[in-house]
PDB file of C-alpha atoms in Angstrom:
ATOM      1  CA  SER K 210       0.000   0.000   0.000  1.00 68.00           C
ATOM      2  CA  ALA K 211       1.017   3.662  -0.302  1.00 78.00           C
ATOM      3  CA  VAL K 212       3.583   4.959   2.182  1.00 89.00           C
ATOM      4  CA  ILE K 213       2.627   8.369   3.535  1.00 93.00           C
ATOM      5  CA  SER K 214       4.964  10.754   5.333  1.00 95.00           C
ATOM      6  CA  GLN K 215       4.301  14.104   6.968  1.00 97.00           C
ATOM      7  CA  LYS K 216       6.594  16.955   7.931  1.00 97.00           C
ATOM      8  CA  PRO K 217       7.010  18.225  10.554  1.00 97.00           C
ATOM      9  CA  SER K 218       6.027  15.429  12.912  1.00 96.00           C
ATOM     10  CA  ARG K 219       5.437  17.977  15.658  1.00 96.00           C
ATOM     11  CA  ASP K 220       5.895  21.671  16.307  1.00 97.00           C
ATOM     12  CA  ILE K 221       5.334  24.292  18.949  1.00 98.00           C
ATOM     13  CA  CYS K 222       4.321  27.672  17.527  1.00 97.00           C
ATOM     14  CA  GLN K 223       3.501  31.134  18.773  1.00 97.00           C
ATOM     15  CA  ARG K 224       0.034  32.539  18.282  1.00 97.00           C
ATOM     16  CA  GLY K 225      -0.377  34.712  15.210  1.00 97.00           C
ATOM     17  CA  THR K 226       2.159  32.750  13.171  1.00 98.00           C
ATOM     18  CA  SER K 227       1.506  30.246  10.389  1.00 98.00           C
ATOM     19  CA  LEU K 228       2.732  26.685   9.873  1.00 98.00           C
ATOM     20  CA  THR K 229       2.816  24.692   6.639  1.00 98.00           C
ATOM     21  CA  ILE K 230       2.503  20.930   6.917  1.00 98.00           C
ATOM     22  CA  GLN K 231       3.680  18.693   4.089  1.00 98.00           C
ATOM     23  CA  CYS K 232       2.271  15.344   3.044  1.00 97.00           C
ATOM     24  CA  GLN K 233       4.239  13.120   0.665  1.00 97.00           C
ATOM     25  CA  VAL K 234       3.044   9.824  -0.832  1.00 95.00           C
ATOM     26  CA  ASP K 235       5.348   7.326  -2.497  1.00 93.00           C
ATOM     27  CA  SER K 236       2.907   6.624  -5.334  1.00 90.00           C
ATOM     28  CA  GLN K 237       0.392   8.583  -7.347  1.00 89.00           C
ATOM     29  CA  VAL K 238      -3.010   8.805  -5.716  1.00 88.00           C
ATOM     30  CA  THR K 239      -6.172  10.447  -6.906  1.00 85.00           C
ATOM     31  CA  MET K 240      -7.633  11.613  -3.627  1.00 86.00           C
ATOM     32  CA  MET K 241      -5.819  13.298  -0.756  1.00 93.00           C
ATOM     33  CA  PHE K 242      -7.534  14.623   2.360  1.00 95.00           C
ATOM     34  CA  TRP K 243      -6.661  16.677   5.425  1.00 97.00           C
ATOM     35  CA  TYR K 244      -8.172  15.930   8.839  1.00 96.00           C
ATOM     36  CA  ARG K 245      -7.925  17.563  12.241  1.00 96.00           C
ATOM     37  CA  GLN K 246      -7.978  15.683  15.540  1.00 94.00           C
ATOM     38  CA  GLN K 247      -8.405  18.016  18.486  1.00 94.00           C
ATOM     39  CA  PRO K 248      -7.134  16.818  21.882  1.00 90.00           C
ATOM     40  CA  GLY K 249      -9.132  13.821  23.072  1.00 86.00           C
ATOM     41  CA  GLN K 250     -11.475  14.081  20.119  1.00 88.00           C
ATOM     42  CA  SER K 251     -12.260  12.224  16.957  1.00 90.00           C
ATOM     43  CA  LEU K 252     -11.178  13.176  13.452  1.00 93.00           C
ATOM     44  CA  THR K 253     -12.886  15.869  11.432  1.00 93.00           C
ATOM     45  CA  LEU K 254     -12.369  16.330   7.709  1.00 93.00           C
ATOM     46  CA  ILE K 255     -10.998  19.779   6.863  1.00 96.00           C
ATOM     47  CA  ALA K 256     -10.886  19.521   3.097  1.00 95.00           C
ATOM     48  CA  THR K 257     -10.231  17.429   0.030  1.00 94.00           C
ATOM     49  CA  ALA K 258      -7.016  18.443  -1.742  1.00 94.00           C
ATOM     50  CA  ASN K 259      -7.713  18.509  -5.474  1.00 87.00           C
ATOM     51  CA  GLN K 260      -4.855  18.265  -7.933  1.00 88.00           C
ATOM     52  CA  GLY K 261      -4.731  21.295 -10.198  1.00 84.00           C
ATOM     53  CA  SER K 262      -7.687  23.088  -8.648  1.00 86.00           C
ATOM     54  CA  GLU K 263      -8.849  24.660  -5.409  1.00 90.00           C
ATOM     55  CA  ALA K 264      -9.443  22.412  -2.417  1.00 93.00           C
ATOM     56  CA  THR K 265     -12.977  21.488  -1.395  1.00 93.00           C
ATOM     57  CA  TYR K 266     -13.595  22.616   2.188  1.00 95.00           C
ATOM     58  CA  GLU K 267     -16.020  21.159   4.708  1.00 93.00           C
ATOM     59  CA  SER K 268     -18.465  23.253   6.635  1.00 93.00           C
ATOM     60  CA  GLY K 269     -16.673  25.296   9.272  1.00 95.00           C
ATOM     61  CA  PHE K 270     -13.329  25.407   7.462  1.00 96.00           C
ATOM     62  CA  VAL K 271     -12.256  28.203   5.109  1.00 96.00           C
ATOM     63  CA  ILE K 272      -9.446  28.698   2.649  1.00 96.00           C
ATOM     64  CA  ASP K 273      -8.104  31.822   4.343  1.00 97.00           C
ATOM     65  CA  LYS K 274      -7.471  29.895   7.550  1.00 98.00           C
ATOM     66  CA  PHE K 275      -6.395  26.567   6.008  1.00 98.00           C
ATOM     67  CA  PRO K 276      -4.931  27.154   2.548  1.00 97.00           C
ATOM     68  CA  ILE K 277      -4.116  23.889   0.774  1.00 97.00           C
ATOM     69  CA  SER K 278      -1.902  23.155  -2.199  1.00 96.00           C
ATOM     70  CA  ARG K 279      -1.856  20.014  -4.362  1.00 96.00           C
ATOM     71  CA  PRO K 280       0.696  20.578  -7.124  1.00 94.00           C
ATOM     72  CA  ASN K 281       0.830  16.932  -8.232  1.00 94.00           C
ATOM     73  CA  LEU K 282      -0.514  13.457  -7.493  1.00 93.00           C
ATOM     74  CA  THR K 283       2.005  12.665  -4.737  1.00 95.00           C
ATOM     75  CA  PHE K 284       2.236  15.843  -2.646  1.00 96.00           C
ATOM     76  CA  SER K 285       0.041  18.264  -0.722  1.00 97.00           C
ATOM     77  CA  THR K 286       0.488  20.988   1.872  1.00 97.00           C
ATOM     78  CA  LEU K 287      -1.841  22.363   4.519  1.00 98.00           C
ATOM     79  CA  THR K 288      -1.129  25.738   6.091  1.00 98.00           C
ATOM     80  CA  VAL K 289      -2.603  26.679   9.451  1.00 98.00           C
ATOM     81  CA  SER K 290      -2.716  30.473   9.321  1.00 98.00           C
ATOM     82  CA  ASN K 291      -2.747  33.091  12.060  1.00 97.00           C
ATOM     83  CA  MET K 292      -2.696  30.393  14.694  1.00 97.00           C
ATOM     84  CA  SER K 293      -4.380  30.528  18.080  1.00 97.00           C
ATOM     85  CA  PRO K 294      -4.238  28.008  20.954  1.00 97.00           C
ATOM     86  CA  GLU K 295      -7.530  26.547  19.668  1.00 96.00           C
ATOM     87  CA  ASP K 296      -5.613  25.288  16.623  1.00 97.00           C
ATOM     88  CA  SER K 297      -3.575  22.939  18.803  1.00 97.00           C
ATOM     89  CA  SER K 298      -4.398  19.561  17.296  1.00 97.00           C
ATOM     90  CA  ILE K 299      -3.052  16.643  15.361  1.00 96.00           C
ATOM     91  CA  TYR K 300      -3.307  17.265  11.621  1.00 97.00           C
ATOM     92  CA  LEU K 301      -3.424  14.145   9.464  1.00 96.00           C
ATOM     93  CA  CYS K 302      -3.365  13.655   5.749  1.00 96.00           C
ATOM     94  CA  SER K 303      -4.924  10.616   4.165  1.00 95.00           C
ATOM     95  CA  VAL K 304      -5.081   9.128   0.686  1.00 92.00           C
ATOM     96  CA  GLU K 305      -7.280   6.734  -1.170  1.00 87.00           C
ATOM     97  CA  ASP K 306      -5.181   3.974  -2.668  1.00 73.00           C
ATOM     98  CA  PRO K 307      -6.848   2.763  -5.869  1.00 65.00           C
ATOM     99  CA  SER K 308      -4.454  -0.180  -6.095  1.00 65.00           C
ATOM    100  CA  ARG K 309      -6.042  -1.765  -3.041  1.00 64.00           C
ATOM    101  CA  VAL K 310      -9.273  -3.765  -2.853  1.00 62.00           C
ATOM    102  CA  GLY K 311     -11.956  -1.574  -1.326  1.00 59.00           C
ATOM    103  CA  GLY K 312     -10.671   1.350  -3.356  1.00 57.00           C
ATOM    104  CA  GLU K 313     -12.413   4.000  -1.263  1.00 71.00           C
ATOM    105  CA  THR K 314     -10.365   2.976   1.748  1.00 82.00           C
ATOM    106  CA  GLN K 315      -8.306   5.788   3.217  1.00 88.00           C
ATOM    107  CA  TYR K 316      -4.805   5.356   4.579  1.00 90.00           C
ATOM    108  CA  PHE K 317      -3.416   7.903   6.992  1.00 93.00           C
ATOM    109  CA  GLY K 318      -0.097   9.557   7.495  1.00 93.00           C
ATOM    110  CA  PRO K 319       1.550   9.621  10.943  1.00 94.00           C
ATOM    111  CA  GLY K 320       0.148  13.052  11.745  1.00 96.00           C
ATOM    112  CA  THR K 321       1.620  16.411  12.722  1.00 97.00           C
ATOM    113  CA  ARG K 322       1.218  17.334  16.363  1.00 96.00           C
ATOM    114  CA  LEU K 323       0.817  21.076  16.717  1.00 97.00           C
ATOM    115  CA  LEU K 324       0.868  23.037  19.947  1.00 97.00           C
ATOM    116  CA  VAL K 325       0.121  26.751  19.793  1.00 97.00           C
ATOM    117  CA  LEU K 326       1.162  28.859  22.766  1.00 97.00           C
TER     118      LEU K 326
ATOM    119  CA  GLY G 130     -27.678  13.819   9.829  1.00 55.00           C
ATOM    120  CA  GLU G 131     -24.360  12.092   9.879  1.00 63.00           C
ATOM    121  CA  ASP G 132     -23.498  10.550  13.220  1.00 84.00           C
ATOM    122  CA  VAL G 133     -21.333   7.691  14.414  1.00 92.00           C
ATOM    123  CA  GLU G 134     -21.486   6.687  18.070  1.00 93.00           C
ATOM    124  CA  GLN G 135     -19.159   4.532  20.129  1.00 95.00           C
ATOM    125  CA  SER G 136     -18.769   3.786  23.785  1.00 90.00           C
ATOM    126  CA  LEU G 137     -15.747   5.625  25.140  1.00 92.00           C
ATOM    127  CA  PHE G 138     -13.963   2.989  27.193  1.00 96.00           C
ATOM    128  CA  LEU G 139     -13.545  -0.769  27.441  1.00 97.00           C
ATOM    129  CA  SER G 140     -11.339  -2.700  29.855  1.00 97.00           C
ATOM    130  CA  VAL G 141     -10.558  -6.410  29.437  1.00 97.00           C
ATOM    131  CA  ARG G 142      -8.051  -8.910  30.777  1.00 97.00           C
ATOM    132  CA  GLU G 143      -5.306 -10.279  28.592  1.00 97.00           C
ATOM    133  CA  GLY G 144      -6.487 -13.389  26.773  1.00 97.00           C
ATOM    134  CA  ASP G 145     -10.163 -12.432  26.893  1.00 97.00           C
ATOM    135  CA  SER G 146     -12.169 -11.319  23.869  1.00 97.00           C
ATOM    136  CA  SER G 147     -12.916  -7.636  23.357  1.00 97.00           C
ATOM    137  CA  VAL G 148     -16.030  -6.397  21.608  1.00 97.00           C
ATOM    138  CA  ILE G 149     -16.181  -2.770  20.534  1.00 98.00           C
ATOM    139  CA  ASN G 150     -19.531  -1.506  19.316  1.00 97.00           C
ATOM    140  CA  CYS G 151     -20.511   1.276  16.959  1.00 96.00           C
ATOM    141  CA  THR G 152     -23.773   2.663  15.612  1.00 95.00           C
ATOM    142  CA  TYR G 153     -24.139   4.851  12.560  1.00 91.00           C
ATOM    143  CA  THR G 154     -26.921   6.743  10.846  1.00 86.00           C
ATOM    144  CA  ASP G 155     -26.068   6.976   7.136  1.00 78.00           C
ATOM    145  CA  SER G 156     -27.800   4.031   5.465  1.00 75.00           C
ATOM    146  CA  SER G 157     -26.117   4.864   2.144  1.00 77.00           C
ATOM    147  CA  SER G 158     -22.612   4.135   3.457  1.00 74.00           C
ATOM    148  CA  THR G 159     -20.667   1.923   1.077  1.00 78.00           C
ATOM    149  CA  TYR G 160     -17.923   0.808   3.436  1.00 85.00           C
ATOM    150  CA  LEU G 161     -17.466   0.791   7.190  1.00 90.00           C
ATOM    151  CA  TYR G 162     -14.031   0.833   8.741  1.00 93.00           C
ATOM    152  CA  TRP G 163     -12.143   0.145  11.921  1.00 96.00           C
ATOM    153  CA  TYR G 164      -8.963   2.115  12.605  1.00 96.00           C
ATOM    154  CA  LYS G 165      -6.528   1.775  15.502  1.00 96.00           C
ATOM    155  CA  GLN G 166      -4.586   4.660  17.038  1.00 94.00           C
ATOM    156  CA  GLU G 167      -1.775   3.875  19.427  1.00 92.00           C
ATOM    157  CA  PRO G 168      -0.468   6.623  21.742  1.00 87.00           C
ATOM    158  CA  GLY G 169       1.409   9.267  19.791  1.00 83.00           C
ATOM    159  CA  ALA G 170       0.774   7.578  16.456  1.00 86.00           C
ATOM    160  CA  GLY G 171      -1.396   8.103  13.398  1.00 87.00           C
ATOM    161  CA  LEU G 172      -4.330   5.942  12.356  1.00 92.00           C
ATOM    162  CA  GLN G 173      -3.749   2.381  11.252  1.00 93.00           C
ATOM    163  CA  LEU G 174      -6.422   0.729   9.139  1.00 92.00           C
ATOM    164  CA  LEU G 175      -7.400  -2.528  10.822  1.00 94.00           C
ATOM    165  CA  THR G 176     -10.170  -3.785   8.601  1.00 93.00           C
ATOM    166  CA  TYR G 177     -13.191  -2.731   6.615  1.00 91.00           C
ATOM    167  CA  ILE G 178     -16.449  -4.294   5.565  1.00 91.00           C
ATOM    168  CA  PHE G 179     -18.525  -3.660   2.495  1.00 88.00           C
ATOM    169  CA  SER G 180     -22.099  -2.715   3.268  1.00 86.00           C
ATOM    170  CA  ASN G 181     -23.591  -5.790   1.573  1.00 87.00           C
ATOM    171  CA  MET G 182     -21.695  -8.135   3.895  1.00 90.00           C
ATOM    172  CA  ASP G 183     -22.718  -9.090   7.394  1.00 93.00           C
ATOM    173  CA  MET G 184     -19.467 -10.589   8.644  1.00 95.00           C
ATOM    174  CA  LYS G 185     -15.772 -10.455   7.901  1.00 95.00           C
ATOM    175  CA  GLN G 186     -13.020 -12.339   9.692  1.00 95.00           C
ATOM    176  CA  ASP G 187      -9.324 -11.529   9.553  1.00 92.00           C
ATOM    177  CA  GLN G 188      -7.124 -13.526  11.932  1.00 95.00           C
ATOM    178  CA  ARG G 189      -8.042 -12.359  15.455  1.00 96.00           C
ATOM    179  CA  LEU G 190     -10.484  -9.738  14.190  1.00 97.00           C
ATOM    180  CA  THR G 191     -14.151 -10.350  13.436  1.00 97.00           C
ATOM    181  CA  VAL G 192     -16.386  -7.591  12.138  1.00 97.00           C
ATOM    182  CA  LEU G 193     -20.155  -7.964  12.349  1.00 97.00           C
ATOM    183  CA  LEU G 194     -22.509  -5.654  10.501  1.00 95.00           C
ATOM    184  CA  ASN G 195     -26.233  -5.408  11.203  1.00 94.00           C
ATOM    185  CA  LYS G 196     -27.401  -3.109   8.461  1.00 91.00           C
ATOM    186  CA  LYS G 197     -31.009  -3.111   9.636  1.00 91.00           C
ATOM    187  CA  ASP G 198     -30.006  -1.761  13.049  1.00 92.00           C
ATOM    188  CA  LYS G 199     -27.040   0.226  11.646  1.00 92.00           C
ATOM    189  CA  HIS G 200     -24.775  -1.504  14.149  1.00 95.00           C
ATOM    190  CA  LEU G 201     -21.152  -2.458  13.621  1.00 95.00           C
ATOM    191  CA  SER G 202     -18.924  -4.367  16.007  1.00 97.00           C
ATOM    192  CA  LEU G 203     -15.285  -5.364  16.184  1.00 98.00           C
ATOM    193  CA  ARG G 204     -14.349  -8.473  18.114  1.00 98.00           C
ATOM    194  CA  ILE G 205     -10.713  -9.040  19.026  1.00 97.00           C
ATOM    195  CA  ALA G 206     -10.013 -12.603  20.078  1.00 97.00           C
ATOM    196  CA  ASP G 207      -7.288 -13.411  22.616  1.00 97.00           C
ATOM    197  CA  THR G 208      -6.713  -9.737  23.391  1.00 97.00           C
ATOM    198  CA  GLN G 209      -3.081  -8.823  24.074  1.00 96.00           C
ATOM    199  CA  THR G 210      -1.533  -5.865  25.890  1.00 95.00           C
ATOM    200  CA  GLY G 211      -0.339  -4.620  22.499  1.00 94.00           C
ATOM    201  CA  ASP G 212      -3.977  -4.202  21.515  1.00 96.00           C
ATOM    202  CA  SER G 213      -4.315  -1.348  24.004  1.00 96.00           C
ATOM    203  CA  ALA G 214      -5.183   1.673  21.870  1.00 96.00           C
ATOM    204  CA  ILE G 215      -8.063   3.856  20.723  1.00 96.00           C
ATOM    205  CA  TYR G 216     -10.312   2.198  18.147  1.00 97.00           C
ATOM    206  CA  PHE G 217     -12.301   4.342  15.743  1.00 96.00           C
ATOM    207  CA  CYS G 218     -15.137   3.171  13.587  1.00 95.00           C
ATOM    208  CA  ALA G 219     -15.865   5.222  10.488  1.00 93.00           C
ATOM    209  CA  GLU G 220     -18.401   5.199   7.732  1.00 89.00           C
ATOM    210  CA  SER G 221     -17.951   6.428   4.204  1.00 83.00           C
ATOM    211  CA  HIS G 222     -20.351   9.226   3.547  1.00 69.00           C
ATOM    212  CA  GLY G 223     -23.082   8.834   0.972  1.00 55.00           C
ATOM    213  CA  SER G 224     -22.736   9.771  -2.658  1.00 50.00           C
ATOM    214  CA  SER G 225     -22.539  13.553  -2.367  1.00 46.00           C
ATOM    215  CA  ASN G 226     -19.098  13.820  -0.787  1.00 46.00           C
ATOM    216  CA  THR G 227     -16.728  11.318  -2.314  1.00 58.00           C
ATOM    217  CA  GLY G 228     -14.096  10.196   0.117  1.00 66.00           C
ATOM    218  CA  LYS G 229     -15.565  11.769   3.228  1.00 79.00           C
ATOM    219  CA  LEU G 230     -15.276   9.580   6.295  1.00 88.00           C
ATOM    220  CA  ILE G 231     -17.368  10.180   9.390  1.00 89.00           C
ATOM    221  CA  PHE G 232     -15.597   8.979  12.522  1.00 93.00           C
ATOM    222  CA  GLY G 233     -16.944   7.928  15.879  1.00 94.00           C
ATOM    223  CA  GLN G 234     -15.485   9.385  19.059  1.00 93.00           C
ATOM    224  CA  GLY G 235     -13.163   6.425  19.539  1.00 95.00           C
ATOM    225  CA  THR G 236     -13.194   3.625  22.130  1.00 97.00           C
ATOM    226  CA  THR G 237     -10.186   3.395  24.408  1.00 96.00           C
ATOM    227  CA  LEU G 238      -9.340  -0.275  24.951  1.00 97.00           C
ATOM    228  CA  GLN G 239      -7.380  -1.027  28.092  1.00 97.00           C
ATOM    229  CA  VAL G 240      -5.924  -4.525  28.333  1.00 97.00           C
ATOM    230  CA  LYS G 241      -4.901  -5.590  31.820  1.00 95.00           C
ATOM    231  CA  PRO G 242      -2.195  -8.238  32.219  1.00 90.00           C
TER     232      PRO G 242
END
């Protein structure tokens, strides 16, 4: 199956700054997604990263706060802008791997643990 | 609306079976999934079941799906201390949002030696 890596694995940031998280896949995938997991909570989909076009955001998430890039079929970035302590979360990217049976199945990266002070 | 519910905590003794339960609301879900999250780690896909199946077995894992009651369960046979983790069930959303997964709150499994 696809191997997914994320950078950075963790970071501590000051409020008001921005952080860009990278997601790299070792094979071409059609669908890439970004999720947020707030402390002690479940995962919530932020957006679908579309290759060559603007990301599709879920209700409650906006492009100005979470700009996303998807320049090709193996790479995506998520930026958390103008951070506040409420943005402290684990941010995970996931991909659908069409080479696997159950092609809608999503596989997750290791996550980026963000703490905003 | 979309909702996936799980009990928050389960404690078992090593060697016993664990059963983690999940209910969901979206009857148009194509697949239902179980993911495992160990402390400080990302999500590991454990297994999935297609919505037209009622059971799937994979080594120590057995998934049961009751589509009528919208109930999903994960049974872990011979539970080991290494099975201690948070287990999330998830459903694939209906047709309007391709790829969207709705997750439950997660069940923390504690395995006592």
